């Protein structure tokens, strides 16, 4: 790969003579990559920027960059620093665990390719944790509220036992085609990071509080906030399932409650950033129509 003006030689004295890169990878022209990371030592701690320089290799993604940064454990100014912490699992954009803000765009680190990043944004790679979730450490955030949103809308097919319940209801090909894209959600949080209506909620343990009390207080705080487009879309998905439909009314009730669908301002940021191209605004529109019908039914049910 040709050298670009974005790449620098190491700052004199900033690196030990030890080569921390893996020898199996091809070094790109002896060049170094500038990485700027927004770090945080723990929940509630102040954040700070830290620069790193790592040898550039062919075909790197942001996860391999972070692996080099962690192995080197040395900032660009030569200080020995604790390894940067981040989260990942599948390494193929399926689990959503590695979601972070890369050069200002929320996305998965495992599918963010260095060559492409440097073409689009010469100079450096900037990494920040998502801003809508509490930071656990560095780039690793607590996405618990995202999963709490799925619990609020009961994003599952309810089963009340493991006995043979007979043949399941058939789902038409047309329904499958509508449902499949919604089922691709990997709970990554990109849509929540982009949504102007989804604010950060950070609840810290209090002195003398039991774990159960803390979790209860946290869940109550989460219940007051916006449930999020991912959960609205999953409510639509599970309400389209023949068995999932059994608790359709409960799901619509949860979207009519505090922090429900009414909070959505239809800014459509969510759909623009979803890495799985899930038609979130279509789901929001469907849920809106269904809630109108549901609200009228509730009046006659009284
Ligand atoms: S359409 Fe609704 S859920 Fe999506 S970003 Fe806008 S306010 Fe958030
Ligand atoms: S809807 Fe898209 S952006 Fe939102 S959590 Fe699911 S996969 Fe991620
Ligand atoms: S590690 Fe699973 S999406 Fe990146």
PDB file of C-alpha atoms and ligand atoms in Angstrom:
ATOM      1  CA  UNK A   1       0.000   0.000   0.000  1.00  0.00           C
ATOM      2  CA  UNK A   2       1.269   3.436  -0.860  1.00  0.00           C
ATOM      3  CA  UNK A   3       2.272   5.699   1.968  1.00  0.00           C
ATOM      4  CA  UNK A   4      -0.025   8.593   2.679  1.00  0.00           C
ATOM      5  CA  UNK A   5       0.649  11.904   4.340  1.00  0.00           C
ATOM      6  CA  UNK A   6      -1.500  10.744   7.233  1.00  0.00           C
ATOM      7  CA  UNK A   7       1.113   8.358   8.496  1.00  0.00           C
ATOM      8  CA  UNK A   8       3.998   9.361  10.647  1.00  0.00           C
ATOM      9  CA  UNK A   9       7.296   7.989  11.732  1.00  0.00           C
ATOM     10  CA  UNK A  10       7.537   7.332  15.482  1.00  0.00           C
ATOM     11  CA  UNK A  11       8.281  10.269  17.746  1.00  0.00           C
ATOM     12  CA  UNK A  12      11.935   9.983  18.761  1.00  0.00           C
ATOM     13  CA  UNK A  13      12.187   8.239  22.103  1.00  0.00           C
ATOM     14  CA  UNK A  14       8.502   7.415  22.177  1.00  0.00           C
ATOM     15  CA  UNK A  15       8.974   3.734  21.492  1.00  0.00           C
ATOM     16  CA  UNK A  16      11.195   1.153  22.998  1.00  0.00           C
ATOM     17  CA  UNK A  17      13.332  -0.822  20.605  1.00  0.00           C
ATOM     18  CA  UNK A  18      11.071  -3.790  21.203  1.00  0.00           C
ATOM     19  CA  UNK A  19       8.741  -4.442  18.276  1.00  0.00           C
ATOM     20  CA  UNK A  20       5.305  -5.077  19.799  1.00  0.00           C
ATOM     21  CA  UNK A  21       3.551  -5.860  16.535  1.00  0.00           C
ATOM     22  CA  UNK A  22       2.873  -9.383  15.448  1.00  0.00           C
ATOM     23  CA  UNK A  23       5.544 -10.619  13.114  1.00  0.00           C
ATOM     24  CA  UNK A  24       3.107 -12.566  10.954  1.00  0.00           C
ATOM     25  CA  UNK A  25       1.574  -9.359   9.638  1.00  0.00           C
ATOM     26  CA  UNK A  26       3.098  -7.357   6.839  1.00  0.00           C
ATOM     27  CA  UNK A  27       4.237  -3.930   8.046  1.00  0.00           C
ATOM     28  CA  UNK A  28       3.121  -1.180   5.637  1.00  0.00           C
ATOM     29  CA  UNK A  29       6.303   0.634   4.644  1.00  0.00           C
ATOM     30  CA  UNK A  30       7.568   0.957   8.217  1.00  0.00           C
ATOM     31  CA  UNK A  31       4.858   3.524   8.844  1.00  0.00           C
ATOM     32  CA  UNK A  32       3.122   4.350  12.065  1.00  0.00           C
ATOM     33  CA  UNK A  33      -0.519   4.953  12.707  1.00  0.00           C
ATOM     34  CA  UNK A  34      -1.783   7.742  14.979  1.00  0.00           C
ATOM     35  CA  UNK A  35      -4.659   6.737  17.238  1.00  0.00           C
ATOM     36  CA  UNK A  36      -6.405   9.139  19.617  1.00  0.00           C
ATOM     37  CA  UNK A  37      -8.507   7.486  22.286  1.00  0.00           C
ATOM     38  CA  UNK A  38     -10.931   9.015  24.787  1.00  0.00           C
ATOM     39  CA  UNK A  39     -10.153   7.097  27.958  1.00  0.00           C
ATOM     40  CA  UNK A  40     -11.903   6.844  31.318  1.00  0.00           C
ATOM     41  CA  UNK A  41     -10.491   4.913  34.264  1.00  0.00           C
ATOM     42  CA  UNK A  42     -13.871   3.836  35.647  1.00  0.00           C
ATOM     43  CA  UNK A  43     -17.567   4.719  36.053  1.00  0.00           C
ATOM     44  CA  UNK A  44     -18.057   8.375  36.948  1.00  0.00           C
ATOM     45  CA  UNK A  45     -14.348   9.190  36.513  1.00  0.00           C
ATOM     46  CA  UNK A  46     -13.290  12.104  34.287  1.00  0.00           C
ATOM     47  CA  UNK A  47     -12.397  11.229  30.714  1.00  0.00           C
ATOM     48  CA  UNK A  48      -9.159  12.245  28.984  1.00  0.00           C
ATOM     49  CA  UNK A  49      -7.606  11.948  25.521  1.00  0.00           C
ATOM     50  CA  UNK A  50      -4.548   9.824  24.981  1.00  0.00           C
ATOM     51  CA  UNK A  51      -2.473   9.473  21.802  1.00  0.00           C
ATOM     52  CA  UNK A  52      -0.919   6.229  20.651  1.00  0.00           C
ATOM     53  CA  UNK A  53       1.371   5.379  17.770  1.00  0.00           C
ATOM     54  CA  UNK A  54       1.417   1.842  16.513  1.00  0.00           C
ATOM     55  CA  UNK A  55       3.136   0.193  13.565  1.00  0.00           C
ATOM     56  CA  UNK A  56       0.777   0.063  10.619  1.00  0.00           C
ATOM     57  CA  UNK A  57       0.143  -3.365   9.125  1.00  0.00           C
ATOM     58  CA  UNK A  58      -1.737  -4.487   6.080  1.00  0.00           C
ATOM     59  CA  UNK A  59      -5.484  -5.116   6.345  1.00  0.00           C
ATOM     60  CA  UNK A  60      -5.959  -3.849   9.882  1.00  0.00           C
ATOM     61  CA  UNK A  61      -9.349  -3.222  11.436  1.00  0.00           C
ATOM     62  CA  UNK A  62      -9.965  -1.160  14.560  1.00  0.00           C
ATOM     63  CA  UNK A  63      -9.940  -4.275  16.759  1.00  0.00           C
ATOM     64  CA  UNK A  64      -6.437  -5.179  15.547  1.00  0.00           C
ATOM     65  CA  UNK A  65      -5.401  -1.558  16.167  1.00  0.00           C
ATOM     66  CA  UNK A  66      -6.705  -1.841  19.737  1.00  0.00           C
ATOM     67  CA  UNK A  67      -4.912  -5.148  20.221  1.00  0.00           C
ATOM     68  CA  UNK A  68      -1.620  -3.490  19.265  1.00  0.00           C
ATOM     69  CA  UNK A  69      -2.389  -0.493  21.498  1.00  0.00           C
ATOM     70  CA  UNK A  70      -3.146  -2.766  24.459  1.00  0.00           C
ATOM     71  CA  UNK A  71      -0.065  -4.929  23.900  1.00  0.00           C
ATOM     72  CA  UNK A  72       2.165  -1.876  23.642  1.00  0.00           C
ATOM     73  CA  UNK A  73       0.645  -0.193  26.747  1.00  0.00           C
ATOM     74  CA  UNK A  74       2.679   2.927  25.961  1.00  0.00           C
ATOM     75  CA  UNK A  75       1.306   6.313  24.949  1.00  0.00           C
ATOM     76  CA  UNK A  76       2.810   8.266  22.055  1.00  0.00           C
ATOM     77  CA  UNK A  77       4.709  10.480  24.521  1.00  0.00           C
ATOM     78  CA  UNK A  78       6.535   7.423  25.845  1.00  0.00           C
ATOM     79  CA  UNK A  79       4.609   7.013  29.117  1.00  0.00           C
ATOM     80  CA  UNK A  80       3.755   3.487  30.188  1.00  0.00           C
ATOM     81  CA  UNK A  81      -0.040   3.401  30.463  1.00  0.00           C
ATOM     82  CA  UNK A  82      -2.611   0.763  31.461  1.00  0.00           C
ATOM     83  CA  UNK A  83      -3.874  -1.220  28.462  1.00  0.00           C
ATOM     84  CA  UNK A  84      -6.911   0.331  26.810  1.00  0.00           C
ATOM     85  CA  UNK A  85     -10.114  -1.610  27.515  1.00  0.00           C
ATOM     86  CA  UNK A  86     -12.788  -2.369  24.918  1.00  0.00           C
ATOM     87  CA  UNK A  87     -15.417  -5.011  24.315  1.00  0.00           C
ATOM     88  CA  UNK A  88     -15.768  -7.482  21.455  1.00  0.00           C
ATOM     89  CA  UNK A  89     -16.936 -10.988  20.787  1.00  0.00           C
ATOM     90  CA  UNK A  90     -17.934 -12.257  17.335  1.00  0.00           C
ATOM     91  CA  UNK A  91     -15.483 -10.166  15.262  1.00  0.00           C
ATOM     92  CA  UNK A  92     -17.876 -10.328  12.302  1.00  0.00           C
ATOM     93  CA  UNK A  93     -20.465  -7.619  13.010  1.00  0.00           C
ATOM     94  CA  UNK A  94     -22.975  -9.958  14.551  1.00  0.00           C
ATOM     95  CA  UNK A  95     -22.884  -9.392  18.325  1.00  0.00           C
ATOM     96  CA  UNK A  96     -22.713  -5.588  18.524  1.00  0.00           C
ATOM     97  CA  UNK A  97     -20.340  -5.690  21.522  1.00  0.00           C
ATOM     98  CA  UNK A  98     -17.561  -3.669  19.854  1.00  0.00           C
ATOM     99  CA  UNK A  99     -19.754  -0.667  19.008  1.00  0.00           C
ATOM    100  CA  UNK A 100     -17.977   2.654  19.570  1.00  0.00           C
ATOM    101  CA  UNK A 101     -17.642   6.067  17.953  1.00  0.00           C
ATOM    102  CA  UNK A 102     -14.926   5.899  15.292  1.00  0.00           C
ATOM    103  CA  UNK A 103     -13.915   9.158  13.629  1.00  0.00           C
ATOM    104  CA  UNK A 104     -17.204  10.624  14.795  1.00  0.00           C
ATOM    105  CA  UNK A 105     -19.383   7.835  13.467  1.00  0.00           C
ATOM    106  CA  UNK A 106     -20.996   5.180  15.636  1.00  0.00           C
ATOM    107  CA  UNK A 107     -20.204   1.729  14.258  1.00  0.00           C
ATOM    108  CA  UNK A 108     -18.594  -1.630  14.985  1.00  0.00           C
ATOM    109  CA  UNK A 109     -14.838  -1.702  15.514  1.00  0.00           C
ATOM    110  CA  UNK A 110     -14.512  -5.172  13.989  1.00  0.00           C
ATOM    111  CA  UNK A 111     -15.836  -4.064  10.596  1.00  0.00           C
ATOM    112  CA  UNK A 112     -14.088  -0.667  10.566  1.00  0.00           C
ATOM    113  CA  UNK A 113     -11.134  -1.079   8.212  1.00  0.00           C
ATOM    114  CA  UNK A 114      -8.096   1.125   8.777  1.00  0.00           C
ATOM    115  CA  UNK A 115      -7.320   1.698   5.093  1.00  0.00           C
ATOM    116  CA  UNK A 116     -10.848   2.982   4.504  1.00  0.00           C
ATOM    117  CA  UNK A 117     -10.837   5.108   7.654  1.00  0.00           C
ATOM    118  CA  UNK A 118      -7.623   6.822   6.620  1.00  0.00           C
ATOM    119  CA  UNK A 119      -8.901   7.429   3.109  1.00  0.00           C
ATOM    120  CA  UNK A 120     -12.008   9.121   4.464  1.00  0.00           C
ATOM    121  CA  UNK A 121     -10.294  10.943   7.315  1.00  0.00           C
ATOM    122  CA  UNK A 122      -6.574  11.417   6.835  1.00  0.00           C
ATOM    123  CA  UNK A 123      -4.549  12.238   9.906  1.00  0.00           C
ATOM    124  CA  UNK A 124      -5.526   9.841  12.617  1.00  0.00           C
ATOM    125  CA  UNK A 125      -8.106   7.438  13.910  1.00  0.00           C
ATOM    126  CA  UNK A 126     -10.184   8.803  16.762  1.00  0.00           C
ATOM    127  CA  UNK A 127     -11.953   6.385  19.103  1.00  0.00           C
ATOM    128  CA  UNK A 128     -14.562   7.308  21.703  1.00  0.00           C
ATOM    129  CA  UNK A 129     -17.024   5.241  23.729  1.00  0.00           C
ATOM    130  CA  UNK A 130     -20.714   5.627  22.922  1.00  0.00           C
ATOM    131  CA  UNK A 131     -22.014   8.690  24.768  1.00  0.00           C
ATOM    132  CA  UNK A 132     -25.495   7.371  25.610  1.00  0.00           C
ATOM    133  CA  UNK A 133     -24.350   4.564  27.896  1.00  0.00           C
ATOM    134  CA  UNK A 134     -22.370   4.643  31.165  1.00  0.00           C
ATOM    135  CA  UNK A 135     -18.685   3.971  30.623  1.00  0.00           C
ATOM    136  CA  UNK A 136     -17.326   0.926  32.440  1.00  0.00           C
ATOM    137  CA  UNK A 137     -13.791   1.661  31.358  1.00  0.00           C
ATOM    138  CA  UNK A 138     -12.256   3.368  28.311  1.00  0.00           C
ATOM    139  CA  UNK A 139     -14.217   2.203  25.238  1.00  0.00           C
ATOM    140  CA  UNK A 140     -16.316  -0.386  27.077  1.00  0.00           C
ATOM    141  CA  UNK A 141     -19.818   0.756  28.002  1.00  0.00           C
ATOM    142  CA  UNK A 142     -22.723  -0.728  29.949  1.00  0.00           C
ATOM    143  CA  UNK A 143     -25.449  -1.442  27.376  1.00  0.00           C
ATOM    144  CA  UNK A 144     -27.787  -2.743  30.113  1.00  0.00           C
ATOM    145  CA  UNK A 145     -30.420  -0.104  29.376  1.00  0.00           C
ATOM    146  CA  UNK A 146     -30.603  -1.281  25.767  1.00  0.00           C
ATOM    147  CA  UNK A 147     -31.470  -4.798  26.955  1.00  0.00           C
ATOM    148  CA  UNK A 148     -33.825  -3.381  29.576  1.00  0.00           C
ATOM    149  CA  UNK A 149     -35.701  -1.729  26.681  1.00  0.00           C
ATOM    150  CA  UNK A 150     -36.165  -5.173  25.109  1.00  0.00           C
ATOM    151  CA  UNK A 151     -37.526  -6.472  28.423  1.00  0.00           C
ATOM    152  CA  UNK A 152     -39.957  -3.552  28.598  1.00  0.00           C
ATOM    153  CA  UNK A 153     -41.582  -4.632  25.340  1.00  0.00           C
ATOM    154  CA  UNK A 154     -41.214  -8.382  26.077  1.00  0.00           C
ATOM    155  CA  UNK A 155     -39.169  -8.931  22.935  1.00  0.00           C
ATOM    156  CA  UNK A 156     -39.553 -12.682  22.909  1.00  0.00           C
ATOM    157  CA  UNK A 157     -42.033 -15.420  22.035  1.00  0.00           C
ATOM    158  CA  UNK A 158     -43.565 -16.521  25.347  1.00  0.00           C
ATOM    159  CA  UNK A 159     -43.543 -20.225  26.176  1.00  0.00           C
ATOM    160  CA  UNK A 160     -45.044 -21.622  29.352  1.00  0.00           C
ATOM    161  CA  UNK A 161     -43.399 -25.026  29.298  1.00  0.00           C
ATOM    162  CA  UNK A 162     -41.280 -27.413  27.315  1.00  0.00           C
ATOM    163  CA  UNK A 163     -43.952 -30.019  26.632  1.00  0.00           C
ATOM    164  CA  UNK A 164     -45.003 -30.853  23.102  1.00  0.00           C
ATOM    165  CA  UNK A 165     -47.414 -28.070  22.158  1.00  0.00           C
ATOM    166  CA  UNK A 166     -48.093 -29.527  18.729  1.00  0.00           C
ATOM    167  CA  UNK A 167     -47.198 -28.149  15.335  1.00  0.00           C
ATOM    168  CA  UNK A 168     -46.464 -24.432  15.333  1.00  0.00           C
ATOM    169  CA  UNK A 169     -48.594 -22.035  13.324  1.00  0.00           C
ATOM    170  CA  UNK A 170     -47.367 -21.532   9.789  1.00  0.00           C
ATOM    171  CA  UNK A 171     -45.861 -18.198   8.818  1.00  0.00           C
ATOM    172  CA  UNK A 172     -46.456 -17.137   5.246  1.00  0.00           C
ATOM    173  CA  UNK A 173     -43.486 -16.306   3.001  1.00  0.00           C
ATOM    174  CA  UNK A 174     -44.764 -12.728   2.792  1.00  0.00           C
ATOM    175  CA  UNK A 175     -44.718 -12.412   6.610  1.00  0.00           C
ATOM    176  CA  UNK A 176     -41.278 -14.004   6.750  1.00  0.00           C
ATOM    177  CA  UNK A 177     -39.967 -11.454   4.292  1.00  0.00           C
ATOM    178  CA  UNK A 178     -41.264  -8.601   6.429  1.00  0.00           C
ATOM    179  CA  UNK A 179     -40.062 -10.125   9.700  1.00  0.00           C
ATOM    180  CA  UNK A 180     -36.589 -11.235   8.661  1.00  0.00           C
ATOM    181  CA  UNK A 181     -34.991  -7.779   8.347  1.00  0.00           C
ATOM    182  CA  UNK A 182     -36.286  -6.860  11.821  1.00  0.00           C
ATOM    183  CA  UNK A 183     -34.836 -10.071  13.257  1.00  0.00           C
ATOM    184  CA  UNK A 184     -31.352  -8.985  12.186  1.00  0.00           C
ATOM    185  CA  UNK A 185     -31.053  -6.512  15.072  1.00  0.00           C
ATOM    186  CA  UNK A 186     -27.872  -7.283  17.014  1.00  0.00           C
ATOM    187  CA  UNK A 187     -28.600  -4.918  19.933  1.00  0.00           C
ATOM    188  CA  UNK A 188     -25.545  -2.852  19.095  1.00  0.00           C
ATOM    189  CA  UNK A 189     -26.841   0.541  20.249  1.00  0.00           C
ATOM    190  CA  UNK A 190     -25.952   2.577  17.124  1.00  0.00           C
ATOM    191  CA  UNK A 191     -29.573   3.730  16.734  1.00  0.00           C
ATOM    192  CA  UNK A 192     -29.667   4.816  20.386  1.00  0.00           C
ATOM    193  CA  UNK A 193     -26.387   6.709  20.131  1.00  0.00           C
ATOM    194  CA  UNK A 194     -27.792   8.627  17.132  1.00  0.00           C
ATOM    195  CA  UNK A 195     -31.279   9.257  18.524  1.00  0.00           C
ATOM    196  CA  UNK A 196     -31.713  12.786  19.915  1.00  0.00           C
ATOM    197  CA  UNK A 197     -34.528  11.560  22.171  1.00  0.00           C
ATOM    198  CA  UNK A 198     -32.427   8.877  23.864  1.00  0.00           C
ATOM    199  CA  UNK A 199     -30.529  10.577  26.677  1.00  0.00           C
ATOM    200  CA  UNK A 200     -27.873   9.021  28.851  1.00  0.00           C
ATOM    201  CA  UNK A 201     -29.080   7.623  32.185  1.00  0.00           C
ATOM    202  CA  UNK A 202     -26.316   6.764  34.645  1.00  0.00           C
ATOM    203  CA  UNK A 203     -27.281   5.389  38.051  1.00  0.00           C
ATOM    204  CA  UNK A 204     -24.509   4.780  40.596  1.00  0.00           C
ATOM    205  CA  UNK A 205     -24.709   2.543  43.680  1.00  0.00           C
ATOM    206  CA  UNK A 206     -25.313   4.344  46.973  1.00  0.00           C
ATOM    207  CA  UNK A 207     -23.500   3.637  50.206  1.00  0.00           C
ATOM    208  CA  UNK A 208     -25.220   0.866  52.164  1.00  0.00           C
ATOM    209  CA  UNK A 209     -27.488  -0.093  49.255  1.00  0.00           C
ATOM    210  CA  UNK A 210     -27.830  -3.792  48.477  1.00  0.00           C
ATOM    211  CA  UNK A 211     -27.283  -5.023  44.933  1.00  0.00           C
ATOM    212  CA  UNK A 212     -30.996  -5.807  44.642  1.00  0.00           C
ATOM    213  CA  UNK A 213     -31.946  -2.288  45.777  1.00  0.00           C
ATOM    214  CA  UNK A 214     -29.482  -0.754  43.347  1.00  0.00           C
ATOM    215  CA  UNK A 215     -30.749  -2.843  40.422  1.00  0.00           C
ATOM    216  CA  UNK A 216     -34.340  -1.966  41.314  1.00  0.00           C
ATOM    217  CA  UNK A 217     -33.562   1.765  41.418  1.00  0.00           C
ATOM    218  CA  UNK A 218     -31.662   1.546  38.135  1.00  0.00           C
ATOM    219  CA  UNK A 219     -34.524  -0.306  36.401  1.00  0.00           C
ATOM    220  CA  UNK A 220     -36.998   2.328  37.637  1.00  0.00           C
ATOM    221  CA  UNK A 221     -34.805   5.094  36.172  1.00  0.00           C
ATOM    222  CA  UNK A 222     -34.525   3.223  32.880  1.00  0.00           C
ATOM    223  CA  UNK A 223     -38.321   2.806  32.784  1.00  0.00           C
ATOM    224  CA  UNK A 224     -38.731   6.579  32.782  1.00  0.00           C
ATOM    225  CA  UNK A 225     -36.443   7.107  29.765  1.00  0.00           C
ATOM    226  CA  UNK A 226     -37.222   6.555  26.084  1.00  0.00           C
ATOM    227  CA  UNK A 227     -37.425   2.848  25.260  1.00  0.00           C
ATOM    228  CA  UNK A 228     -35.612   3.371  21.931  1.00  0.00           C
ATOM    229  CA  UNK A 229     -36.214   2.525  18.267  1.00  0.00           C
ATOM    230  CA  UNK A 230     -34.617  -0.935  18.551  1.00  0.00           C
ATOM    231  CA  UNK A 231     -37.230  -1.973  21.144  1.00  0.00           C
ATOM    232  CA  UNK A 232     -40.115  -0.457  19.154  1.00  0.00           C
ATOM    233  CA  UNK A 233     -38.990  -2.455  16.132  1.00  0.00           C
ATOM    234  CA  UNK A 234     -38.727  -5.662  18.160  1.00  0.00           C
ATOM    235  CA  UNK A 235     -42.241  -5.104  19.547  1.00  0.00           C
ATOM    236  CA  UNK A 236     -43.465  -4.920  15.948  1.00  0.00           C
ATOM    237  CA  UNK A 237     -41.499  -8.071  15.079  1.00  0.00           C
ATOM    238  CA  UNK A 238     -42.806 -10.185  17.967  1.00  0.00           C
ATOM    239  CA  UNK A 239     -46.350  -8.911  17.520  1.00  0.00           C
ATOM    240  CA  UNK A 240     -46.200 -10.230  13.955  1.00  0.00           C
ATOM    241  CA  UNK A 241     -45.394 -13.744  15.184  1.00  0.00           C
ATOM    242  CA  UNK A 242     -48.405 -16.083  15.554  1.00  0.00           C
ATOM    243  CA  UNK A 243     -47.396 -17.124  19.088  1.00  0.00           C
ATOM    244  CA  UNK A 244     -45.697 -13.878  20.045  1.00  0.00           C
ATOM    245  CA  UNK A 245     -48.998 -12.151  19.249  1.00  0.00           C
ATOM    246  CA  UNK A 246     -50.499 -13.704  22.391  1.00  0.00           C
ATOM    247  CA  UNK A 247     -49.144 -10.775  24.415  1.00  0.00           C
ATOM    248  CA  UNK A 248     -49.556  -8.155  21.693  1.00  0.00           C
ATOM    249  CA  UNK A 249     -51.672  -5.921  23.950  1.00  0.00           C
ATOM    250  CA  UNK A 250     -49.024  -5.924  26.702  1.00  0.00           C
ATOM    251  CA  UNK A 251     -46.389  -4.814  24.190  1.00  0.00           C
ATOM    252  CA  UNK A 252     -48.553  -1.961  22.900  1.00  0.00           C
ATOM    253  CA  UNK A 253     -49.340  -0.984  26.513  1.00  0.00           C
ATOM    254  CA  UNK A 254     -45.629  -0.704  27.232  1.00  0.00           C
ATOM    255  CA  UNK A 255     -45.185   1.534  24.190  1.00  0.00           C
ATOM    256  CA  UNK A 256     -48.050   3.750  25.397  1.00  0.00           C
ATOM    257  CA  UNK A 257     -46.506   4.101  28.853  1.00  0.00           C
ATOM    258  CA  UNK A 258     -43.946   6.640  30.025  1.00  0.00           C
ATOM    259  CA  UNK A 259     -40.894   6.698  27.752  1.00  0.00           C
ATOM    260  CA  UNK A 260     -42.810   4.956  24.980  1.00  0.00           C
ATOM    261  CA  UNK A 261     -43.445   5.678  21.324  1.00  0.00           C
ATOM    262  CA  UNK A 262     -44.738   9.207  21.990  1.00  0.00           C
ATOM    263  CA  UNK A 263     -41.178  10.324  22.763  1.00  0.00           C
ATOM    264  CA  UNK A 264     -39.999   9.638  19.193  1.00  0.00           C
ATOM    265  CA  UNK A 265     -39.660  12.874  17.247  1.00  0.00           C
ATOM    266  CA  UNK A 266     -39.285  11.072  13.902  1.00  0.00           C
ATOM    267  CA  UNK A 267     -35.885  12.652  13.238  1.00  0.00           C
ATOM    268  CA  UNK A 268     -34.917   9.402  11.467  1.00  0.00           C
ATOM    269  CA  UNK A 269     -31.307   9.465  12.710  1.00  0.00           C
ATOM    270  CA  UNK A 270     -31.745   5.898  13.917  1.00  0.00           C
ATOM    271  CA  UNK A 271     -32.461   4.373  10.521  1.00  0.00           C
ATOM    272  CA  UNK A 272     -29.530   6.238   8.973  1.00  0.00           C
ATOM    273  CA  UNK A 273     -26.946   4.613  11.256  1.00  0.00           C
ATOM    274  CA  UNK A 274     -28.283   1.076  11.691  1.00  0.00           C
ATOM    275  CA  UNK A 275     -25.527  -1.230  10.412  1.00  0.00           C
ATOM    276  CA  UNK A 276     -28.126  -3.869   9.536  1.00  0.00           C
ATOM    277  CA  UNK A 277     -30.277  -1.414   7.556  1.00  0.00           C
ATOM    278  CA  UNK A 278     -33.298  -2.303   9.648  1.00  0.00           C
ATOM    279  CA  UNK A 279     -36.309  -0.256   8.513  1.00  0.00           C
ATOM    280  CA  UNK A 280     -36.726   1.359  11.935  1.00  0.00           C
ATOM    281  CA  UNK A 281     -38.896   4.239  10.788  1.00  0.00           C
ATOM    282  CA  UNK A 282     -41.257   1.784   9.068  1.00  0.00           C
ATOM    283  CA  UNK A 283     -41.489  -0.090  12.378  1.00  0.00           C
ATOM    284  CA  UNK A 284     -42.123   3.194  14.212  1.00  0.00           C
ATOM    285  CA  UNK A 285     -44.893   4.082  11.744  1.00  0.00           C
ATOM    286  CA  UNK A 286     -46.442   0.595  12.065  1.00  0.00           C
ATOM    287  CA  UNK A 287     -46.307   0.804  15.848  1.00  0.00           C
ATOM    288  CA  UNK A 288     -47.913   4.266  15.719  1.00  0.00           C
ATOM    289  CA  UNK A 289     -50.851   2.980  13.654  1.00  0.00           C
ATOM    290  CA  UNK A 290     -51.246  -0.081  15.883  1.00  0.00           C
ATOM    291  CA  UNK A 291     -51.187   2.049  19.037  1.00  0.00           C
ATOM    292  CA  UNK A 292     -54.010   4.220  17.705  1.00  0.00           C
ATOM    293  CA  UNK A 293     -56.163   1.132  17.146  1.00  0.00           C
ATOM    294  CA  UNK A 294     -55.073  -0.313  20.501  1.00  0.00           C
ATOM    295  CA  UNK A 295     -55.952   2.896  22.363  1.00  0.00           C
ATOM    296  CA  UNK A 296     -59.455   2.926  20.828  1.00  0.00           C
ATOM    297  CA  UNK A 297     -59.951  -0.746  21.722  1.00  0.00           C
ATOM    298  CA  UNK A 298     -58.888  -0.042  25.294  1.00  0.00           C
ATOM    299  CA  UNK A 299     -61.649   2.619  25.543  1.00  0.00           C
ATOM    300  CA  UNK A 300     -64.299   0.064  24.511  1.00  0.00           C
ATOM    301  CA  UNK A 301     -62.775  -2.605  26.767  1.00  0.00           C
ATOM    302  CA  UNK A 302     -63.459  -0.488  29.859  1.00  0.00           C
TER     303      UNK A 302
HETATM  304  S1  LIG B   1     -37.013   8.473  14.465  1.00  0.00           S
HETATM  305 FE1  LIG B   1     -37.481   8.422  16.637  1.00  0.00          FE
HETATM  306  S2  LIG B   1     -36.265   6.750  17.421  1.00  0.00           S
HETATM  307 FE2  LIG B   1     -35.393   7.298  15.413  1.00  0.00          FE
HETATM  308  S3  LIG B   1     -33.771   8.778  15.877  1.00  0.00           S
HETATM  309 FE3  LIG B   1     -35.632   9.917  15.513  1.00  0.00          FE
HETATM  310  S4  LIG B   1     -36.514  10.255  17.542  1.00  0.00           S
HETATM  311 FE4  LIG B   1     -35.032   8.590  17.718  1.00  0.00          FE
HETATM  312  S1  LIG B   2     -31.863  -1.538  15.304  1.00  0.00           S
HETATM  313 FE1  LIG B   2     -29.893  -1.514  14.177  1.00  0.00          FE
HETATM  314  S2  LIG B   2     -28.712   0.094  15.185  1.00  0.00           S
HETATM  315 FE2  LIG B   2     -30.386  -0.395  16.564  1.00  0.00          FE
HETATM  316  S3  LIG B   2     -29.577  -1.918  17.970  1.00  0.00           S
HETATM  317 FE3  LIG B   2     -30.516  -3.041  16.271  1.00  0.00          FE
HETATM  318  S4  LIG B   2     -28.888  -3.400  14.795  1.00  0.00           S
HETATM  319 FE4  LIG B   2     -28.156  -1.826  16.193  1.00  0.00          FE
HETATM  320  S1  LIG B   3     -17.166  -8.042  17.808  1.00  0.00           S
HETATM  321 FE1  LIG B   3     -19.247  -8.582  17.435  1.00  0.00          FE
HETATM  322  S2  LIG B   3     -19.958  -6.947  16.207  1.00  0.00           S
HETATM  323 FE2  LIG B   3     -17.860  -6.499  16.458  1.00  0.00          FE
END
